[in-house]
Amino acid sequence: MAEPTPSRLTPSAHAPVPFWRDIRVIQIFLQIVFVVLVVAFFYLLINNLVTGLERSNLPIDFGILTRPFGTQISEGQMDFNPGKSSNLQALWAGLQNTLRVVSVGLIGATILGILVGVGRLATNALIRSVSSVYIEIFRNTPLLVQLYFIYRGMRLVLPETLRDSIQLPGSVYLNRRAVNFPLVQGTDTVWILWIALAVGLAVGIGLWVWRLRVQERTGQPANVLYWFIPSVLVTGLVGWLLSGGPLDVQTPELQGFNFSGGDRLSAEYLALTIGLILYTAAFIADIVRAGIQAVQYGQIEAARAQGLTQAQTLRLIVLPQALRLIIPPLGNQYLNLAKNSSLGIAIGFFDTYNIANVIANQTGQSVTLFASMMAIYLTMSLVISLVMNLVNYFMRLRER
C-alpha cells in the first residue's frame, strides 16, 4: 500500500514571511521614522531660533521673570507694588484677571445661551423673533467690533467725573471708570456659617436622593427642591444665629478724588465680560436649539400624554436627553471663550496677554513671554477640556 503524499497546505510547507514584508513591522518602522522626522524638524526650528537670537544679542532668558515689573496694574490686585513686584508676580496678577473674566463668562454665557436657545423654539412669535435676531447679530459680527462697541458705548453713556456717578439702591455707584459696590467680608466667626451651610448641603443632597427613591418606588412626584432648599436655608439660618454676625459689609464712599471702601469692577472688565457672554451665548443658543430638536418628538407627545406641563416636559424629558448632544460642542465654545479673553488688550484690560506684552516691550524677550503665554493658555484650555470630558462621561447613555 502506497504512503499518502504530504499536502502542500500543511504549515510546514509555508516559509515564514520576511520581516521587511511583515505589515506589523512596516507599521512600527514608519511610526518611528515619523517621530524622528518630527523631532528633527522641531529641533532644527528651535536651534535656528536660538542661534539667530544669540547672534542678535537677544538670547532667551527666563531670568527676566524675576526683574521688577515697573508698571502699575489698575485691575485686580490693588496691593500690587510696581517697584518691588516681579514680572512673574505681574503675570500671576494677569492670570487672576483672566480667570475672573473666564469663570464669570462661562457661567453667564451658559445661562443666557440656554434661555435664548429655548426661546428660539418658543411658540410665542415675539420671543422667537427676538431670540433669532439676537443670535444672527452676535454670531455674524466680529467679537473685536462688539467689544469696541460696548466699551465706547459705556464711556459715552456713563458720567465722566466720580462726583456725578449714578447712584443705585444698595450704595452702588456707576461712572465711566468703574462700578463701585459694597464689599462683603467674613468676620472671625464666619467659619460657623460655612460649616452650617456644608451640613445643610449634605442633608439636602441626602433628602434629594431619598425623594428620588421614593418616586421610583411609589410613583409620587419627588419635589426634590421643596426638600433641598429648606434644609439648606434652615441650617444656614442656624449657623448665622450661632456665629452672631458672620459677615461685615463695607460700603463705598467718595472721599476726595476717589472712592474708599467697598469693591470695584472696572469698565474694561465689565465690557470684556459682557462682550464675551453675549458673543458666546449666541453660539451656545444655536447648540441648545439643535440639541432640543434632536430629541424625538414622540418623547414630547408621550410626556403630554402623561399629563406633564410644557415646563415639566422641557425640564424632565427634553433637556436631560438633549444634554448628551449639547455637551461636546459646548466644550468647544468654552475653549473659544477662554482664548477670546485675550482680546481684552484691545480695550486696555490687564489680562495675561496684556501684561505679557508689556513685559516683552520692557525686556525685549518676546520669545520668552510668548512661550509663557502659550503655556498658560494651553494649561487653561486643557483643564476646561478635562472638566467637559468628565461631564460628558458621566452624562453618557449607559447601555448593557
Coordinates of C-alpha atoms in Angstrom, one line a residue, residues 295-305 308 313 317-318 321:
V295 CA -34.9 64.7 20.7
Q296 CA -37.6 62.6 19.1
Y297 CA -41.0 64.3 19.0
G298 CA -42.6 61.1 20.3
Q299 CA -40.9 61.7 23.6
I300 CA -42.7 65.1 23.9
E301 CA -46.0 63.5 22.9
A302 CA -45.6 60.8 25.5
A303 CA -44.9 63.4 28.2
R304 CA -48.0 65.3 27.2
A305 CA -50.0 62.1 27.3
L308 CA -46.9 66.9 32.2
T313 CA -41.7 68.3 29.7
I317 CA -37.9 64.9 29.4
V318 CA -36.3 67.2 26.7
Q321 CA -31.8 63.9 26.6

